[in-house]
PDB file of C-alpha atoms in Angstrom:
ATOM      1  CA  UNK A   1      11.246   1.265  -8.565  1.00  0.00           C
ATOM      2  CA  UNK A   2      10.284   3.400 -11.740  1.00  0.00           C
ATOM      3  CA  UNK A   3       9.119   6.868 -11.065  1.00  0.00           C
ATOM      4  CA  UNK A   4       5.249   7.229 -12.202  1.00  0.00           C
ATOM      5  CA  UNK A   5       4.333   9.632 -14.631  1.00  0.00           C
ATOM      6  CA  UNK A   6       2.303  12.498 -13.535  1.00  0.00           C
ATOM      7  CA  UNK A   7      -1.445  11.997 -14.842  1.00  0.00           C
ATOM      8  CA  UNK A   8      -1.214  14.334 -17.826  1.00  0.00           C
ATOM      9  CA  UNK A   9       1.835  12.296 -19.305  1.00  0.00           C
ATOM     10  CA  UNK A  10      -0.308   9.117 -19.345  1.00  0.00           C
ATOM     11  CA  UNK A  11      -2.872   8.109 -22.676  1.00  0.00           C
ATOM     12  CA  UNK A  12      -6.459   8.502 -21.172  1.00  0.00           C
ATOM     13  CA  UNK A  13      -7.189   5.317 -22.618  1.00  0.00           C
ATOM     14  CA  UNK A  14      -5.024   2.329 -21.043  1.00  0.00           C
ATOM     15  CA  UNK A  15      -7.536  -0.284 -22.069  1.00  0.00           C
ATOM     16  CA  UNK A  16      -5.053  -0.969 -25.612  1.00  0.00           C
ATOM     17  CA  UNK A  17      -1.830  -1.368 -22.976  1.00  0.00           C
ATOM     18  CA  UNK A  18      -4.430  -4.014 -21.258  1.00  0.00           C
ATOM     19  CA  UNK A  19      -5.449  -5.487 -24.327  1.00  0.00           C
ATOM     20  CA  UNK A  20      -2.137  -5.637 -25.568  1.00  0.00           C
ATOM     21  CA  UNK A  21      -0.684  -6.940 -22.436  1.00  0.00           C
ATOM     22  CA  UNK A  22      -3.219  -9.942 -22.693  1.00  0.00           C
ATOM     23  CA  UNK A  23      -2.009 -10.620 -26.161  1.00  0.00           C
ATOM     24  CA  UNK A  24       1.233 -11.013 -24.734  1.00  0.00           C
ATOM     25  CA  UNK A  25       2.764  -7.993 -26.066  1.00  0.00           C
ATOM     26  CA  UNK A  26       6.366  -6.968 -24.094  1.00  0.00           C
ATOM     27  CA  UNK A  27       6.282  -3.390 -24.439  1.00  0.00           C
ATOM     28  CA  UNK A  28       2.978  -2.608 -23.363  1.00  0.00           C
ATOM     29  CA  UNK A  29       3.341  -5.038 -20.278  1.00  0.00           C
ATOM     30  CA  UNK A  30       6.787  -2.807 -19.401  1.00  0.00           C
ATOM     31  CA  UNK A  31       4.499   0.631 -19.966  1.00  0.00           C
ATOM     32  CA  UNK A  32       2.063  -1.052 -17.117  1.00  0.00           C
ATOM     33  CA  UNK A  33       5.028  -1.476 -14.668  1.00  0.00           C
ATOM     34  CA  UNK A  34       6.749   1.870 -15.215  1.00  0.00           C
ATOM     35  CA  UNK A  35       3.559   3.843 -14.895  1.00  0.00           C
ATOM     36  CA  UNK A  36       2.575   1.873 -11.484  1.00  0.00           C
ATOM     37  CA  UNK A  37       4.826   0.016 -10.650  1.00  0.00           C
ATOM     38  CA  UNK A  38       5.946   2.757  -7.796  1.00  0.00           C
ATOM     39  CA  UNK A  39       2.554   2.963  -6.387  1.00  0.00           C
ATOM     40  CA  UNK A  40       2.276  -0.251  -6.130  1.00  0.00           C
ATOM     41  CA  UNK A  41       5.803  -0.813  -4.142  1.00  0.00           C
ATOM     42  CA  UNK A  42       4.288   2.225  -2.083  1.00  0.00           C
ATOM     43  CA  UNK A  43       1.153   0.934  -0.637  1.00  0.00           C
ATOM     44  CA  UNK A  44       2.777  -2.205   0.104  1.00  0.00           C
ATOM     45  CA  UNK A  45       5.787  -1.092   1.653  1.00  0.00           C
ATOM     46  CA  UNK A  46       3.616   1.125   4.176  1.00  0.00           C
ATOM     47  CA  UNK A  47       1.407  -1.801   5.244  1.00  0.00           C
ATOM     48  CA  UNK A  48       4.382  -4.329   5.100  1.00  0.00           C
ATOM     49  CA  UNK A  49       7.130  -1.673   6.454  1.00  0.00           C
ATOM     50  CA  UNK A  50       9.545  -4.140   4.512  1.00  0.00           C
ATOM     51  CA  UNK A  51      11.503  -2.741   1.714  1.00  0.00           C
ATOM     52  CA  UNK A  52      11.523  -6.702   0.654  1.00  0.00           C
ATOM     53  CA  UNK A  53       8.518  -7.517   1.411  1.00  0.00           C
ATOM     54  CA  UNK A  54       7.127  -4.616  -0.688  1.00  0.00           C
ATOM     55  CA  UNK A  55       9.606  -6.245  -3.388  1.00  0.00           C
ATOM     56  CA  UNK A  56       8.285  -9.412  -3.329  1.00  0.00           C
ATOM     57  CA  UNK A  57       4.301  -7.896  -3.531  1.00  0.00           C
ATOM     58  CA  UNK A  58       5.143  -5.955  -6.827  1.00  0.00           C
ATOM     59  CA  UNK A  59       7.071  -8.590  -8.330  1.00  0.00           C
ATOM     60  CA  UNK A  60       4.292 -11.253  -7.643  1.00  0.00           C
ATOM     61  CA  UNK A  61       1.344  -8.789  -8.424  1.00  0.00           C
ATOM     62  CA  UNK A  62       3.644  -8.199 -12.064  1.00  0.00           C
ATOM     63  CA  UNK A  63       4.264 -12.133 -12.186  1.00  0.00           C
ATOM     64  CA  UNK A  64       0.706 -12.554 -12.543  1.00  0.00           C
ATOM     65  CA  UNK A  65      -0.633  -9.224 -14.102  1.00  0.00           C
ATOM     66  CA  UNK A  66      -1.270 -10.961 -17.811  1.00  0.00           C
ATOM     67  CA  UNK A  67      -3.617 -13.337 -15.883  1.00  0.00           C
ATOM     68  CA  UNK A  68      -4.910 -10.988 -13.410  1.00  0.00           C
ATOM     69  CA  UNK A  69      -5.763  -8.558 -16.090  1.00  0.00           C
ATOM     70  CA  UNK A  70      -8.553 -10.700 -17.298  1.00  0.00           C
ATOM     71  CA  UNK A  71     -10.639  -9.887 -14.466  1.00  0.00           C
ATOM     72  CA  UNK A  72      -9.969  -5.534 -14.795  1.00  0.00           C
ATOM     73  CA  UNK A  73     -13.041  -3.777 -16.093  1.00  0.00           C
ATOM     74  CA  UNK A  74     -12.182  -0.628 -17.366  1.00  0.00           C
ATOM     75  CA  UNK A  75     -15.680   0.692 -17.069  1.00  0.00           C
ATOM     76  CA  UNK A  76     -15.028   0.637 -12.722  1.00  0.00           C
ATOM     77  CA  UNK A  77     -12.570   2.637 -12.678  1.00  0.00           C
ATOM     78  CA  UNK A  78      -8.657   3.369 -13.836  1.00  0.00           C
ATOM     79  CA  UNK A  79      -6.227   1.102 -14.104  1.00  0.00           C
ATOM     80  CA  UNK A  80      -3.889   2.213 -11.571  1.00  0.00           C
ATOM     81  CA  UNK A  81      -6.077   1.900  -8.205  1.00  0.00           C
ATOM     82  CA  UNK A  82      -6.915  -1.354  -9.608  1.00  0.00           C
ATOM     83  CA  UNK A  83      -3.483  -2.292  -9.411  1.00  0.00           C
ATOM     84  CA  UNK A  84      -3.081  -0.387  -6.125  1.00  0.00           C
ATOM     85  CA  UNK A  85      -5.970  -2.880  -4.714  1.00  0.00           C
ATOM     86  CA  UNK A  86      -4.598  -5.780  -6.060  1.00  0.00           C
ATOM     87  CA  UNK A  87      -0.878  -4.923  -4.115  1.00  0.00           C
ATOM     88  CA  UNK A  88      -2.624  -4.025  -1.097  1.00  0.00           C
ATOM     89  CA  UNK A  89      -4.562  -7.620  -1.081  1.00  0.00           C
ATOM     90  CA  UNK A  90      -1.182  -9.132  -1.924  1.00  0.00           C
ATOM     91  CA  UNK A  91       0.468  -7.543   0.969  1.00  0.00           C
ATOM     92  CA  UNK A  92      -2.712  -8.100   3.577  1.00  0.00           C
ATOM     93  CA  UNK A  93      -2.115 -11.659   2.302  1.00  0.00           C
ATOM     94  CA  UNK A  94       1.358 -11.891   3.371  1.00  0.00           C
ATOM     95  CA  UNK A  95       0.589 -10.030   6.711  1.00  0.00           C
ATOM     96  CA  UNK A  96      -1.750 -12.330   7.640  1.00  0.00           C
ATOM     97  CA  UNK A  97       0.311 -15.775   6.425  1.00  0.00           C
ATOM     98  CA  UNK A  98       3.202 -14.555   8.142  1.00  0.00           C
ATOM     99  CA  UNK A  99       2.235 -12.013  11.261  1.00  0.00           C
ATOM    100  CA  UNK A 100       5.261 -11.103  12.275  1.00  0.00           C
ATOM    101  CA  UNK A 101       6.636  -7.835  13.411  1.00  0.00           C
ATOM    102  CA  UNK A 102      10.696  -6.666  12.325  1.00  0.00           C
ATOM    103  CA  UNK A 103      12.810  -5.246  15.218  1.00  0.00           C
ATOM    104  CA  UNK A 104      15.090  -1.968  13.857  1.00  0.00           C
ATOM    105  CA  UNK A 105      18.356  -2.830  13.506  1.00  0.00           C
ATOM    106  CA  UNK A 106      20.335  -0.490  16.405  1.00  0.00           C
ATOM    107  CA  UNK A 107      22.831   0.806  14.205  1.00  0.00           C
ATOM    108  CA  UNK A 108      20.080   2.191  11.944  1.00  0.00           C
ATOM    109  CA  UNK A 109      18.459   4.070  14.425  1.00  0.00           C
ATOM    110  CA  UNK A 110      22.228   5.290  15.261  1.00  0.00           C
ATOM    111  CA  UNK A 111      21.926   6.797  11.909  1.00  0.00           C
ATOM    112  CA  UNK A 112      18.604   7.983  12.293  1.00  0.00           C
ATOM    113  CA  UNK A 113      19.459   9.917  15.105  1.00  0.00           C
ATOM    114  CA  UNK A 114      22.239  11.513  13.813  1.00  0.00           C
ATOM    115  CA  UNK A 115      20.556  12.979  10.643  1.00  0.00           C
ATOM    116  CA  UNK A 116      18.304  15.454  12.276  1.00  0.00           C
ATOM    117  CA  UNK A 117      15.188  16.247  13.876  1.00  0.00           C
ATOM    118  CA  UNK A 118      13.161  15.626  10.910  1.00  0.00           C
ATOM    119  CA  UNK A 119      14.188  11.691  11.230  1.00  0.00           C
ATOM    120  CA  UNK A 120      13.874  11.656  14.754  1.00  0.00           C
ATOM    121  CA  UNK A 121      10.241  12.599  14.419  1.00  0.00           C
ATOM    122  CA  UNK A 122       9.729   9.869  11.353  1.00  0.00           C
ATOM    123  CA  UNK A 123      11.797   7.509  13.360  1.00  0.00           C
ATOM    124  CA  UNK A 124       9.458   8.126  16.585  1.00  0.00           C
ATOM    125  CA  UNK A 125       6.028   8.096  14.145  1.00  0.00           C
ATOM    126  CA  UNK A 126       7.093   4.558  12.464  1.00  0.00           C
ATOM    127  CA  UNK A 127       7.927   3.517  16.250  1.00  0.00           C
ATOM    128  CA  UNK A 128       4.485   4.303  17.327  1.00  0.00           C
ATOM    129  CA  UNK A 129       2.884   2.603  14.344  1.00  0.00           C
ATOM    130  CA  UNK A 130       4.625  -0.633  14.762  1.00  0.00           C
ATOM    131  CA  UNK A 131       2.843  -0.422  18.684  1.00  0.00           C
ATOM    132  CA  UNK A 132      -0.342  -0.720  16.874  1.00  0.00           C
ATOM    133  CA  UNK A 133      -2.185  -3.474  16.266  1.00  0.00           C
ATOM    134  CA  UNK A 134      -2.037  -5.383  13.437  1.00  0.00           C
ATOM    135  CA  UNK A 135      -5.635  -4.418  12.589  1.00  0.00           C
ATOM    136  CA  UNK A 136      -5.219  -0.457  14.115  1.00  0.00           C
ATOM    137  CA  UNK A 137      -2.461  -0.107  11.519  1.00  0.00           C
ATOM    138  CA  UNK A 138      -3.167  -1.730   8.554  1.00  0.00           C
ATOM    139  CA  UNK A 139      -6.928   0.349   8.762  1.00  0.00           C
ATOM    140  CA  UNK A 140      -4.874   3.547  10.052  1.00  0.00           C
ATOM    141  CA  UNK A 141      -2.883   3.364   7.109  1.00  0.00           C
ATOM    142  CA  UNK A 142      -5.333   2.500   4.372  1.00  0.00           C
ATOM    143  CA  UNK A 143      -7.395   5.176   5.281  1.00  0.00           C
ATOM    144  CA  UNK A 144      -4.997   7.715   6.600  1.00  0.00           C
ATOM    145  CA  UNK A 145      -2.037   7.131   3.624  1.00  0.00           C
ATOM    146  CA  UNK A 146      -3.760   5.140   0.924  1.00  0.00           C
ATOM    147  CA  UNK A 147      -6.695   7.623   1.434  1.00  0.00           C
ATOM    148  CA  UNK A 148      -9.098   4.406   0.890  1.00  0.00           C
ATOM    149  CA  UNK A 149     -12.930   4.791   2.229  1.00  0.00           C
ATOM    150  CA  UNK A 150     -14.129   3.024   5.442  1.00  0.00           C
ATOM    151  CA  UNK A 151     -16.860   0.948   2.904  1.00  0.00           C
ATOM    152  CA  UNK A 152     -13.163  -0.184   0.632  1.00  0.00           C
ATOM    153  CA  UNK A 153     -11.252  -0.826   3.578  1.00  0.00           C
ATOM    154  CA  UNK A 154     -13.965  -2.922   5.041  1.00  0.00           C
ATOM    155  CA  UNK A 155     -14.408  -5.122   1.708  1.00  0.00           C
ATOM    156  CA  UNK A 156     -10.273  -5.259   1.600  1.00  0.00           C
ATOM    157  CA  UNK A 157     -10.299  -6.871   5.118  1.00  0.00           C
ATOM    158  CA  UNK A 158     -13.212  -8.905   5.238  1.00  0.00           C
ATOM    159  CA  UNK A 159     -14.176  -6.889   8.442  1.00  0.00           C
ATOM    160  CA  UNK A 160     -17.687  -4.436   8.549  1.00  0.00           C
ATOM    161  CA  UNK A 161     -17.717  -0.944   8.413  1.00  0.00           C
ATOM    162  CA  UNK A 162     -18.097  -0.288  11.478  1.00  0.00           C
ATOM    163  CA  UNK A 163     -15.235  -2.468  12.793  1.00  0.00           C
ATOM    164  CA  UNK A 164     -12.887  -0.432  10.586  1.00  0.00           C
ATOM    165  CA  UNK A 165     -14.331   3.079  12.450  1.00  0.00           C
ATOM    166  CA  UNK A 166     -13.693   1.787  15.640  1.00  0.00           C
ATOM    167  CA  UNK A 167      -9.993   0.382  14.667  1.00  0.00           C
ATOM    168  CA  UNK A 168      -8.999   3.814  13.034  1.00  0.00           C
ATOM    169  CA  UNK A 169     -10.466   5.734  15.819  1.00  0.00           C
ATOM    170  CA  UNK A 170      -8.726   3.644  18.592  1.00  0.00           C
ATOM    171  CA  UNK A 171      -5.951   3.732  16.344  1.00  0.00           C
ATOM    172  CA  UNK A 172      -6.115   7.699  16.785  1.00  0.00           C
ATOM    173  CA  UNK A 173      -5.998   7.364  20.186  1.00  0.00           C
ATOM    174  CA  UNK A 174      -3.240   5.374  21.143  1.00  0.00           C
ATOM    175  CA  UNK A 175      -1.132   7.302  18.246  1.00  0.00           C
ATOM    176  CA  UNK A 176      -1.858   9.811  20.190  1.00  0.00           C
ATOM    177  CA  UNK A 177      -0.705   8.501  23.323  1.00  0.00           C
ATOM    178  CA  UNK A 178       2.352   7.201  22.010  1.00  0.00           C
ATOM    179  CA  UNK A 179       3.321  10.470  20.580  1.00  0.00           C
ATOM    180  CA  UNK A 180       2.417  12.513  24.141  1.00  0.00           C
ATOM    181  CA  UNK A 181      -0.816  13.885  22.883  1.00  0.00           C
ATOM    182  CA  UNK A 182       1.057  16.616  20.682  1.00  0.00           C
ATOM    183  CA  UNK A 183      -0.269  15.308  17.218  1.00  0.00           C
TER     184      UNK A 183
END
């Protein structure tokens, strides 16, 4: 993935990239995918915990983006969180279509534990995570990582606000448990 460029780098005004993209201009298309592309990969790979899953999410959400762009409104917000949204739907989608859960491969965690303490900690917090439920961690990490409100999340999963309260509270709790209270 292409590194994003801090906020001050980018033009204030990404509504010409848009327009251009739409227009079917290359190089502003290429400036959309190498200012969010990253982000995108990001908030997919947390809620997929697949490197190629994540992948797959960007390259379909950047497949589709000249379409897809017809329906961003500049005047609700920035383009990148729009994206964002748009690559956490795609990965809810493929969570849902293919609920499965990925076993660590035993000669990674070898490796893991080897390193040092700091990826014996990760190692133990991504362990944890994957005990969650489907629902507990997808709303754990939209809220907790993606930094999304309860009133966003809800929308995202078709779910109420309250429902996504109680998920990242019980959520809290068996984290909690998992990781012997310490956290």
């Amino acid at each position: 993935m292409t590194a994003i460029q801090p906020e001050d780098e980018r033009p204030s005004d990404e509504s010409d990239l848009v327009a251009r993209t739409l227009h079917g201009d290359c190089e502003a298309f290429a400036a959309i995918y190498a200012r969010h592309a990253a982000a995108a990969y990001a908030a997919a790979h947390r809620l997929l915990a697949s490197a190629a899953d994540a992948e797959d999410v960007v390259q379909e959400l950047f497949l589709a983006l000249p379409g897809t762009l017809s329906g961003y409104d500049p005047t609700r917000g920035a383009l990148g969180p729009w994206l964002r949204r748009v690559a956490v739907r795609l990965a809810l989608m493929r969570l849902r279509s293919v609920k499965r859960r990925r076993e660590t491969d035993a000669g990674s965690v070898a490796a893991l534990l080897a390193r040092d303490d700091a990826a014996l900690e990760r190692l133990s917090i991504e362990a944890a995570l994957a005990r969650l439920s489907d629902g507990q961690r997808t709303v754990f990490l939209l809220k907790e990582v993606e930094g999304y409100e309860h009133r966003e999340i809800a929308a995202l999963l078709d779910i109420s606000v309250a429902n996504s309260e109680i998920r990242l509270f019980r959520a809290r709790q068996a984290l909690r448990a998992l990781l012997g209270g310490s956290r």
